[in-house]
């Protein structure tokens, strides 16, 4: 498999195998994510993109293979080291995953309060800057239940970057956003990346946005990496898998359906 | 909506009309069952059908099979679209599950016991983990979360004060009434204070508190952690580099261990108060007289024997609640199940542990 050239990798996966309830999610995945760049991970729904991010942060353990972040093996390290590593990683959850008994402001302030001894006025300053950059400064005192899905994700984004981590993992940052906030978020990810020189990993289906923001993209389907390259290269790619994905064709080798039995068999009579 | 589904049988021909769709299927099925089908060749004409869906096609297919099973022959008149639907319905097989033998009583007993055994082992595993984590924390007290602890103390302890006070007062009252009726028969009412001490301080006080707290707090722990699990909040904490154990479990556990003995003291006192009230109303003895009747030393012993149980109850209740919450799988139903399990298991555990304490006390001659 091709690798992004000339870059020291920040994350490296090798021969990764993972299954859930006996169903293999990854057969043999190897990929590398260059330091200081924006890398996209694309693939059809349900192929395991979220799972991949969880493996990287050590929330799940692979059956086989190695996961190195910053040269450090994630699969074998002790709890303390793992928690130390996680502090340096920002994670945007697909659904925001805000703490529901804290308001927006406190959610963003939470990592700072937990991990630093900063004075309140500095925390206030940092939180407000981050909220401003996602356009939600006015929503600081709302509770998570009062936010829309897109707003929750933007708060999640602010929380993910509030500690200025070296590595940010974004799980679908663009889903459910209107075109305007989408544009803002795309710019924001780019800016954060360039200003702080951090490594960003974006999981997304939005080919347009990914093309704008990513330096490199991996496409996963069917438990394997099927392609890797710059967004332009992928557009020109000949393989039917990649063509189907990049050109939004409904027919092709990538299955739309979750693995299942024969359709008629599932339509059978209700047992009495 | 079109016309309702109808069937009409005239001699050797059956006419289907109307909407053969899911909403009318039940009535139609009953109607078809009643039909006495003629022998030999049957003409089924479905040209007049206004609509057909998979459910309707399934009925039609069953009708056809019925005739064919009886040795008859069917001639179907259907439009092309409906014919394709019928073919799809015909490919549907009966589920094998129908033929699965029913589980025998014995194997059910075995399976359920096995499940309970695993549940118990799971709890022991969780207990082990918590003890190990806790030991590690003792070395570094800086990870303690006093604010969380105080918050949990308020939720689980302070807020339970009124209900614990009222209920144990009432229980003390009732017990005193019953005792004094029984003692009256033997003219032994002077022993009322002593008996009351034993029951309230040693047995009922701790038990009432533990059961109340199991109902109030084990359920709320399970619901809280379960909801957080489903919202991915627990995962979020982990990725933020914060251990859910420090943040959630430990404060709850410590708060309950701290609160329960205090609540137990409260329950003992208000139960005694209820008893003293009865003593005054029925036997016209003042509270001072009641107190003087309390055998010295004796009541202290019962008091301590009761109090020792409280932290054990507390730990078990908190751990069961937290464990059930953390075990929730996706879905709102999971939280409901977890709270129910938490309460049932916590109350069960409390009563069993209480019995174990009784046995130990007895063996020790306490
Ligand atoms: N907790 C779980 N238990 C069992 N299976 C799971 C669990 N979470 C996810 N899966 C399975 O793992 C597979 C990958 O899930 P994942 O969430 O990683 O997909 P995804 O690529 O992020 O999809 P999407 O683009 O829709 O978010 C899915 O097929 C899903 O059924
Ligand atoms: Mg996902």
XYZ file of C-alpha atoms and ligand atoms in Angstrom:
670
model
C 0.000 0.000 0.000
C 1.224 3.486 -0.785
C 2.115 5.697 2.109
C 2.129 9.430 2.411
C 5.636 10.293 1.293
C 8.433 11.959 3.162
C 6.607 12.296 6.442
C 7.353 10.935 9.826
C 4.230 9.013 10.875
C 2.296 10.119 13.939
C 0.052 7.084 13.966
C 0.968 3.730 12.499
C -1.281 0.708 12.271
C 0.105 -2.613 11.191
C -1.675 -5.859 10.419
C -4.622 -4.854 12.516
C -7.302 -7.449 13.085
C -10.416 -6.783 15.114
C -13.768 -8.466 15.453
C -17.003 -7.769 17.237
C -19.380 -10.484 18.378
C -17.555 -12.899 16.092
C -17.993 -10.650 13.056
C -14.667 -9.419 11.700
C -14.595 -5.635 11.364
C -10.959 -5.373 10.276
C -9.146 -8.212 8.601
C -5.712 -6.814 8.044
C -5.429 -3.067 8.171
C -2.161 -1.215 7.889
C -1.959 2.518 7.487
C 0.072 5.457 8.603
C -0.928 8.976 9.429
C 1.680 11.680 8.838
C 2.557 14.150 11.546
C 1.327 17.693 11.199
C -1.051 16.943 8.332
C -4.770 16.509 7.902
C -5.600 12.929 7.037
C -9.058 11.748 6.109
C -10.476 8.295 6.681
C -13.392 7.579 4.436
C -15.592 4.601 3.878
C -19.173 3.457 3.746
C -21.322 3.591 6.864
C -20.718 0.731 9.261
C -17.261 -0.254 8.007
C -15.579 0.591 11.253
C -14.246 4.119 10.999
C -15.396 4.977 14.502
C -14.033 1.647 15.658
C -10.669 2.545 14.143
C -10.507 5.786 16.123
C -11.420 3.911 19.294
C -8.623 1.467 18.677
C -6.192 4.345 18.296
C -7.173 5.794 21.684
C -6.963 2.392 23.313
C -10.658 2.146 24.158
C -10.759 -1.131 22.274
C -8.072 -3.773 22.005
C -7.264 -5.355 18.660
C -7.064 -9.077 18.315
C -3.821 -8.834 16.435
C -1.553 -6.193 15.036
C 0.102 -3.117 16.385
C -1.028 0.454 16.895
C 1.694 3.024 17.466
C 0.975 6.586 18.391
C 4.037 8.799 18.588
C 6.151 5.678 18.370
C 4.460 4.276 21.459
C 2.621 0.995 21.255
C -0.955 1.550 22.442
C -1.982 -2.068 22.776
C 0.422 -3.032 25.508
C 0.880 0.069 27.612
C -0.249 0.353 31.191
C -3.213 2.358 32.344
C -1.234 5.299 33.587
C 0.654 5.662 30.337
C -2.561 5.261 28.388
C -4.267 8.040 30.323
C -1.224 10.245 29.861
C -1.333 9.557 26.140
C -5.036 10.341 25.942
C -4.478 13.744 27.477
C -2.468 14.622 24.409
C -5.207 13.488 22.038
C -8.353 15.466 21.283
C -11.362 13.378 20.327
C -14.516 14.613 18.695
C -17.247 12.027 19.133
C -19.680 11.319 16.350
C -22.574 12.474 18.526
C -20.683 15.023 20.573
C -20.756 12.969 23.787
C -21.091 16.048 25.971
C -21.406 15.578 29.711
C -25.105 16.100 30.164
C -25.049 17.489 33.677
C -22.670 20.309 32.756
C -23.550 23.266 30.566
C -21.760 24.120 27.342
C -19.229 26.358 29.046
C -18.355 23.792 31.704
C -18.120 21.042 29.117
C -15.456 22.943 27.244
C -13.752 23.979 30.464
C -13.845 20.436 31.814
C -10.501 19.133 30.485
C -8.783 22.318 31.648
C -10.229 22.073 35.125
C -9.322 18.412 35.325
C -5.816 18.481 33.989
C -4.472 21.935 34.728
C -4.169 24.326 37.641
C -4.952 27.376 35.526
C -6.626 30.315 37.261
C -10.320 30.821 36.503
C -9.820 33.949 34.441
C -7.455 32.163 32.083
C -9.810 29.228 31.758
C -12.593 31.659 30.978
C -10.503 33.254 28.305
C -9.587 29.938 26.673
C -13.129 28.606 26.764
C -14.603 31.755 25.271
C -12.022 31.794 22.481
C -12.821 28.215 21.529
C -16.560 28.772 21.719
C -16.196 31.881 19.594
C -14.323 29.923 16.951
C -17.155 27.396 16.636
C -19.716 30.192 16.683
C -21.338 29.225 19.958
C -20.147 31.847 22.405
C -23.761 32.901 22.850
C -24.756 29.363 23.792
C -22.260 29.107 26.642
C -24.904 28.728 29.327
C -27.170 26.287 27.538
C -27.355 22.693 28.698
C -26.496 19.929 26.213
C -30.158 18.885 26.055
C -30.990 22.322 24.684
C -28.636 21.995 21.716
C -29.310 20.659 18.254
C -27.236 17.756 16.979
C -24.994 20.009 14.924
C -24.506 22.444 17.805
C -23.597 19.602 20.152
C -20.965 18.454 17.727
C -19.520 21.950 17.494
C -19.284 22.111 21.278
C -17.630 18.700 21.150
C -15.170 20.138 18.686
C -14.371 23.053 20.967
C -13.837 20.638 23.837
C -11.619 18.388 21.720
C -9.179 21.196 20.957
C -9.337 23.190 24.178
C -6.214 21.539 25.577
C -4.317 22.233 22.356
C -3.549 18.553 21.818
C -0.887 17.276 19.436
C -3.334 15.004 17.719
C -7.025 15.524 17.097
C -9.365 12.779 15.957
C -12.577 14.084 14.434
C -15.386 11.559 14.025
C -17.617 13.008 11.326
C -17.190 16.691 12.058
C -19.315 17.725 9.069
C -22.355 15.492 9.438
C -25.578 17.332 10.135
C -24.153 20.814 9.663
C -25.645 23.465 7.408
C -23.442 24.638 4.529
C -22.385 27.788 6.369
C -21.226 26.153 9.579
C -19.727 23.386 7.476
C -17.568 25.962 5.723
C -16.637 27.472 9.063
C -15.673 24.114 10.526
C -13.633 23.162 7.466
C -11.723 26.425 7.761
C -11.369 25.953 11.485
C -9.860 22.487 11.160
C -7.454 23.757 8.551
C -6.507 26.762 10.664
C -6.017 24.813 13.867
C -3.882 22.416 11.937
C -1.674 25.037 10.376
C -1.402 27.374 13.327
C -0.548 24.706 15.866
C 1.105 22.205 13.563
C -0.940 19.394 15.006
C -1.985 16.167 13.371
C -5.629 15.850 12.430
C -7.550 12.754 11.493
C -10.968 13.295 9.994
C -13.525 10.577 9.562
C -16.019 11.691 7.006
C -18.198 10.805 4.067
C -18.226 14.280 2.603
C -15.904 13.999 -0.352
C -16.131 17.703 -1.169
C -15.122 18.864 2.286
C -12.466 16.222 2.625
C -10.938 17.329 -0.658
C -10.775 20.873 0.626
C -9.193 20.086 3.923
C -7.255 16.835 3.731
C -3.686 16.290 2.587
C -4.150 12.579 2.439
C -7.084 10.184 2.474
C -7.531 6.509 3.224
C -10.592 4.620 2.067
C -11.724 1.639 4.122
C -14.299 -0.869 2.990
C -15.049 -4.440 3.845
C -12.464 -4.675 6.604
C -9.541 -3.547 4.476
C -7.854 -0.432 3.248
C -8.832 -0.223 -0.379
C -7.017 2.926 -1.354
C -4.828 5.704 -0.088
C -3.656 8.901 -1.694
C -4.179 12.596 -1.960
C -7.801 13.487 -2.689
C -6.847 14.372 -6.291
C -5.158 11.036 -6.818
C -8.187 9.223 -5.460
C -10.471 11.054 -7.826
C -8.455 9.789 -10.748
C -8.226 6.270 -9.349
C -9.425 3.510 -11.645
C -10.357 0.750 -9.199
C -14.110 0.164 -9.097
C -14.224 0.381 -5.300
C -12.699 3.798 -5.208
C -14.631 5.014 -8.222
C -17.876 3.959 -6.649
C -17.088 5.795 -3.475
C -15.571 8.952 -4.900
C -18.222 9.342 -7.572
C -21.199 8.401 -5.425
C -22.394 5.492 -7.520
C -24.972 3.290 -5.861
C -23.984 0.225 -7.895
C -20.586 -1.305 -7.480
C -18.578 -3.650 -5.317
C -19.136 -1.717 -2.083
C -22.149 -3.210 -0.363
C -24.848 -0.864 0.862
C -26.347 -3.581 3.052
C -25.222 -4.794 6.413
C -24.320 -8.502 6.021
C -27.545 -10.469 6.151
C -29.290 -13.660 5.165
C -31.291 -14.001 1.981
C -33.861 -11.268 1.745
C -36.831 -13.633 1.261
C -35.694 -15.659 4.205
C -35.980 -12.634 6.449
C -39.472 -12.003 5.147
C -40.717 -15.296 6.390
C -43.775 -15.830 8.370
C -44.068 -14.671 11.916
C -43.572 -17.638 14.224
C -46.776 -18.438 16.056
C -57.705 3.767 1.380
C -59.603 1.618 -1.105
C -62.436 -0.798 -0.514
C -62.005 -3.416 2.232
C -60.748 -6.835 1.222
C -63.408 -9.325 0.191
C -63.605 -12.892 -1.078
C -66.567 -14.464 -2.734
C -66.982 -18.168 -3.458
C -69.369 -19.255 -6.198
C -69.167 -22.882 -7.150
C -65.691 -23.509 -8.469
C -64.621 -19.898 -8.661
C -63.317 -17.568 -6.010
C -63.248 -13.822 -6.553
C -60.850 -11.633 -4.588
C -61.427 -7.905 -4.507
C -60.588 -4.800 -2.525
C -57.355 -3.969 -0.733
C -55.467 -7.061 0.353
C -53.110 -5.180 2.582
C -51.711 -5.447 6.065
C -54.441 -3.461 7.915
C -57.203 -5.842 6.711
C -55.238 -9.059 6.833
C -56.458 -10.326 10.207
C -60.139 -10.090 9.271
C -59.456 -11.560 5.878
C -57.566 -14.493 7.336
C -60.472 -15.341 9.622
C -62.832 -15.136 6.639
C -60.632 -17.447 4.564
C -60.435 -20.009 7.351
C -64.214 -20.280 7.333
C -64.496 -20.895 3.619
C -65.247 -24.484 2.758
C -63.293 -24.902 -0.420
C -64.719 -27.087 -3.153
C -62.882 -30.180 -4.337
C -61.187 -30.293 -7.688
C -60.308 -27.316 -9.779
C -60.577 -23.840 -8.322
C -60.508 -20.663 -10.337
C -59.143 -17.731 -8.342
C -59.611 -14.416 -10.018
C -57.696 -11.511 -8.613
C -58.166 -9.007 -11.397
C -60.472 -6.991 -9.203
C -57.818 -6.580 -6.491
C -57.227 -2.926 -5.783
C -54.053 -3.514 -3.886
C -51.820 -6.295 -2.672
C -48.827 -6.250 -0.357
C -46.559 -8.959 1.022
C -48.972 -9.761 3.844
C -51.878 -10.139 1.413
C -49.785 -12.170 -0.997
C -48.826 -14.420 1.861
C -52.516 -15.119 2.564
C -53.178 -15.778 -1.075
C -50.260 -18.158 -1.199
C -51.577 -20.007 1.819
C -54.970 -20.318 0.183
C -53.360 -21.820 -2.899
C -51.317 -24.262 -0.842
C -54.429 -25.284 1.071
C -56.226 -26.225 -2.107
C -53.215 -28.014 -3.494
C -52.654 -29.903 -0.272
C -56.210 -31.179 -0.499
C -55.392 -32.565 -3.927
C -57.064 -29.775 -5.849
C -55.770 -27.644 -8.634
C -55.673 -23.875 -8.841
C -55.990 -21.559 -11.768
C -54.846 -18.075 -10.861
C -55.778 -14.931 -12.673
C -53.584 -12.118 -11.485
C -51.970 -9.105 -13.004
C -48.213 -9.359 -13.609
C -47.201 -7.207 -10.652
C -49.292 -9.179 -8.186
C -48.012 -12.437 -9.592
C -44.429 -11.392 -8.840
C -45.392 -10.488 -5.311
C -47.018 -13.884 -4.902
C -43.825 -15.551 -6.072
C -41.839 -13.642 -3.494
C -44.300 -14.706 -0.803
C -44.059 -18.323 -1.972
C -40.287 -18.297 -1.517
C -40.673 -17.441 2.118
C -40.035 -20.512 4.207
C -41.534 -21.360 7.509
C -39.114 -20.661 10.329
C -37.342 -23.663 11.794
C -37.825 -22.164 15.194
C -41.339 -23.597 15.212
C -39.933 -27.069 15.577
C -37.526 -26.231 18.359
C -38.294 -28.397 21.362
C -39.491 -26.571 24.432
C -36.949 -26.187 27.174
C -37.571 -28.697 29.902
C -38.137 -27.528 33.445
C -34.904 -29.061 34.647
C -32.776 -27.463 31.972
C -34.426 -24.126 32.659
C -33.563 -24.411 36.334
C -30.026 -25.310 35.367
C -29.690 -22.441 32.951
C -31.077 -19.886 35.380
C -28.843 -21.103 38.204
C -25.868 -20.924 35.883
C -26.758 -17.368 34.939
C -27.062 -16.380 38.565
C -23.753 -17.959 39.349
C -22.137 -15.958 36.551
C -23.792 -12.815 37.795
C -22.315 -13.449 41.215
C -18.866 -14.119 39.780
C -19.154 -10.941 37.748
C -19.878 -9.027 40.907
C -16.893 -10.538 42.669
C -14.739 -9.572 39.699
C -15.984 -6.016 39.859
C -15.400 -5.939 43.605
C -11.825 -7.081 43.037
C -11.218 -4.396 40.446
C -12.599 -1.711 42.703
C -10.499 -2.823 45.649
C -7.368 -2.834 43.478
C -8.121 0.624 42.096
C -8.915 1.883 45.533
C -5.646 0.612 46.940
C -3.794 2.400 44.164
C -5.635 5.637 44.989
C -4.689 5.419 48.626
C -1.082 5.954 47.599
C -1.997 9.134 45.775
C -4.751 10.973 47.614
C -4.390 13.915 45.214
C -6.809 12.207 42.821
C -9.586 12.557 45.400
C -12.594 14.600 44.399
C -13.990 16.308 47.482
C -16.636 18.247 45.533
C -18.047 15.152 43.906
C -17.960 13.399 47.252
C -19.912 16.166 48.953
C -22.386 16.245 46.116
C -22.980 12.501 46.366
C -23.203 12.790 50.122
C -26.004 15.267 49.725
C -27.856 13.199 47.134
C -27.515 9.835 48.814
C -27.332 10.850 52.469
C -28.786 14.215 53.399
C -31.782 13.908 51.107
C -32.629 10.534 52.619
C -32.832 11.954 56.142
C -36.559 12.823 56.211
C -37.777 9.541 54.832
C -35.466 7.497 57.040
C -36.562 9.447 60.123
C -40.265 9.162 59.403
C -40.279 5.522 58.409
C -38.169 4.265 61.270
C -40.245 6.324 63.688
C -43.358 4.579 62.396
C -41.736 1.162 62.504
C -40.589 1.791 66.082
C -44.119 2.794 66.966
C -45.710 -0.300 65.473
C -43.177 -2.659 66.994
C -43.648 -1.088 70.419
C -47.412 -1.505 70.146
C -47.112 -5.158 69.209
C -44.562 -5.832 71.897
C -46.565 -4.165 74.607
C -49.679 -6.149 73.736
C -47.706 -9.358 73.963
C -45.838 -8.313 77.109
C -49.061 -7.168 78.799
C -50.315 -10.741 78.842
C -47.428 -11.690 81.090
C -47.362 -8.423 82.941
C -43.837 -7.909 81.684
C -44.192 -4.482 80.102
C -41.120 -3.265 81.960
C -39.042 -5.115 79.416
C -40.425 -3.091 76.553
C -37.492 -0.637 76.367
C -34.983 -3.431 76.397
C -36.668 -5.433 73.664
C -37.149 -2.333 71.622
C -33.443 -1.539 71.836
C -32.486 -4.923 70.517
C -34.859 -4.790 67.578
C -34.408 -1.195 66.566
C -30.717 -0.613 67.152
C -29.387 -3.978 66.226
C -31.689 -5.355 63.551
C -34.409 -3.178 62.133
C -32.672 0.189 62.087
C -29.753 -0.887 59.875
C -32.050 -2.992 57.732
C -34.612 -0.246 57.130
C -31.903 2.189 56.179
C -30.149 -0.264 53.902
C -33.333 -1.225 52.098
C -34.421 2.381 51.685
C -31.033 3.377 50.373
C -30.924 0.350 48.098
C -34.205 1.471 46.579
C -33.286 5.135 46.363
C -29.628 5.144 45.583
C -28.702 1.873 43.893
C -31.327 2.653 41.264
C -30.165 6.195 40.797
C -26.517 5.119 40.455
C -27.457 2.512 37.889
C -29.617 4.955 35.944
C -27.008 7.698 36.054
C -24.101 5.556 34.920
C -26.258 3.689 32.416
C -27.417 6.876 30.761
C -23.882 8.189 30.694
C -22.735 4.990 29.084
C -25.358 5.239 26.371
C -24.591 8.890 25.703
C -20.942 7.877 25.295
C -20.135 10.163 28.211
C -18.109 7.434 29.884
C -16.118 6.959 26.690
C -15.709 10.702 26.466
C -14.284 10.813 29.984
C -11.805 8.094 29.129
C -10.637 9.831 25.984
C -10.275 13.054 27.937
C -7.831 11.138 30.070
C -10.102 10.957 33.095
C -10.782 7.682 34.798
C -14.512 7.108 35.333
C -13.529 5.280 38.479
C -12.074 8.399 40.101
C -14.754 10.657 38.834
C -17.879 8.563 39.314
C -17.497 5.355 41.260
C -15.159 6.307 44.071
C -17.071 9.408 45.233
C -20.317 7.452 45.218
C -18.831 4.549 47.112
C -17.160 6.696 49.761
C -20.173 8.962 50.168
C -22.450 6.023 50.814
C -20.001 4.363 53.204
C -19.890 7.617 55.111
C -23.611 8.335 55.014
C -25.094 4.973 55.847
C -23.794 4.680 59.438
C -25.109 8.165 60.164
C -28.483 7.298 58.721
C -28.461 4.127 60.784
C -27.922 6.125 63.966
C -30.775 8.365 62.949
C -33.042 5.404 62.257
C -32.222 3.862 65.631
C -32.942 7.089 67.469
C -36.214 7.856 65.774
C -37.351 4.266 66.117
C -36.667 4.508 69.842
C -38.538 7.760 69.921
C -41.571 6.064 68.393
C -41.281 3.341 71.017
C -40.966 5.864 73.830
C -44.096 7.551 72.544
C -46.050 4.311 72.748
C -44.607 3.625 76.165
C -45.867 7.001 77.301
C -49.292 6.711 75.686
C -50.035 3.134 76.692
C -48.134 2.703 79.909
C -48.054 6.337 80.946
C -44.328 6.355 81.481
C -42.381 9.449 80.535
C -39.400 9.494 78.246
C -37.040 9.774 81.216
C -38.480 6.645 82.708
C -38.114 4.963 79.360
C -34.486 5.942 79.172
C -33.853 4.793 82.718
C -35.193 1.401 81.811
C -32.626 0.992 79.092
C -30.160 -1.490 80.433
C -26.794 0.186 80.526
C -23.997 -1.309 78.488
C -26.485 -3.538 76.779
C -27.855 -0.833 74.543
C -24.389 0.339 73.671
C -23.503 -3.107 72.515
C -26.561 -3.404 70.321
C -25.919 0.016 68.990
C -22.402 -0.905 67.868
C -23.389 -4.293 66.548
C -25.985 -2.584 64.363
C -23.643 0.149 63.286
C -20.918 -2.211 62.122
C -23.207 -3.571 59.433
C -23.926 -0.206 57.873
C -20.669 0.364 55.936
C -20.820 -3.159 54.557
C -24.345 -2.592 53.323
C -23.269 0.738 51.883
C -20.385 -0.707 49.917
C -22.479 -3.497 48.485
C -25.327 -1.171 47.504
C -23.029 1.328 45.818
C -21.081 -1.334 43.967
C -24.159 -3.138 42.711
C -25.670 0.125 41.498
C -22.500 1.211 39.714
C -21.846 -2.172 38.209
C -25.324 -2.476 36.747
C -25.060 1.024 35.340
C -21.724 0.356 33.661
C -23.014 -2.870 32.154
C -25.813 -1.212 30.225
C -25.671 -1.943 26.538
C -27.037 0.472 24.016
C -30.701 1.385 24.258
C -33.106 3.030 26.668
C -34.576 -0.316 27.709
C -31.157 -1.271 28.997
C -31.218 1.515 31.563
C -34.609 0.391 32.831
C -33.416 -3.174 33.192
C -30.253 -2.057 34.906
C -32.121 -0.029 37.521
C -34.479 -2.898 38.238
C -31.623 -5.347 38.556
C -29.693 -2.956 40.734
C -32.550 -2.568 43.210
C -33.456 -6.239 43.315
C -29.868 -7.381 43.712
C -29.055 -4.715 46.271
C -32.032 -5.562 48.487
C -31.353 -9.247 48.110
C -27.700 -8.772 49.016
C -28.577 -6.630 52.031
C -30.925 -9.226 53.453
C -28.514 -12.081 52.871
C -25.614 -10.171 54.420
C -27.799 -9.288 57.372
C -28.497 -12.969 57.896
C -24.795 -13.743 57.705
C -24.108 -11.087 60.330
C -26.777 -12.607 62.589
C -25.183 -16.003 62.328
C -21.727 -14.653 63.046
C -22.974 -12.640 66.032
C -24.727 -15.681 67.381
C -21.711 -17.905 67.008
C -19.630 -15.289 68.767
C -22.208 -15.113 71.508
C -22.779 -11.420 71.003
N -20.780 -1.775 20.729
C -20.838 -2.537 19.634
N -21.121 -3.848 19.744
C -21.160 -4.640 18.657
N -20.945 -4.214 17.400
C -20.671 -2.920 17.233
C -20.607 -2.012 18.326
N -20.303 -0.785 17.845
C -20.196 -0.933 16.520
N -20.409 -2.208 16.145
C -20.328 -2.752 14.772
O -19.076 -2.416 14.263
C -19.176 -2.021 12.910
C -18.431 -0.725 12.704
O -19.048 0.287 13.454
P -18.531 1.772 13.396
O -19.331 2.550 14.379
O -17.070 1.772 13.577
O -18.904 2.195 11.917
P -18.594 3.550 11.163
O -17.684 3.220 10.042
O -18.158 4.588 12.120
O -20.011 3.904 10.548
P -20.728 5.334 10.400
O -20.113 5.975 9.220
O -22.143 4.969 10.134
O -20.514 6.067 11.670
C -20.644 -1.891 12.589
O -20.944 -2.898 11.673
C -21.364 -2.109 13.884
O -22.444 -2.977 13.690
Mg -19.008 6.222 12.971
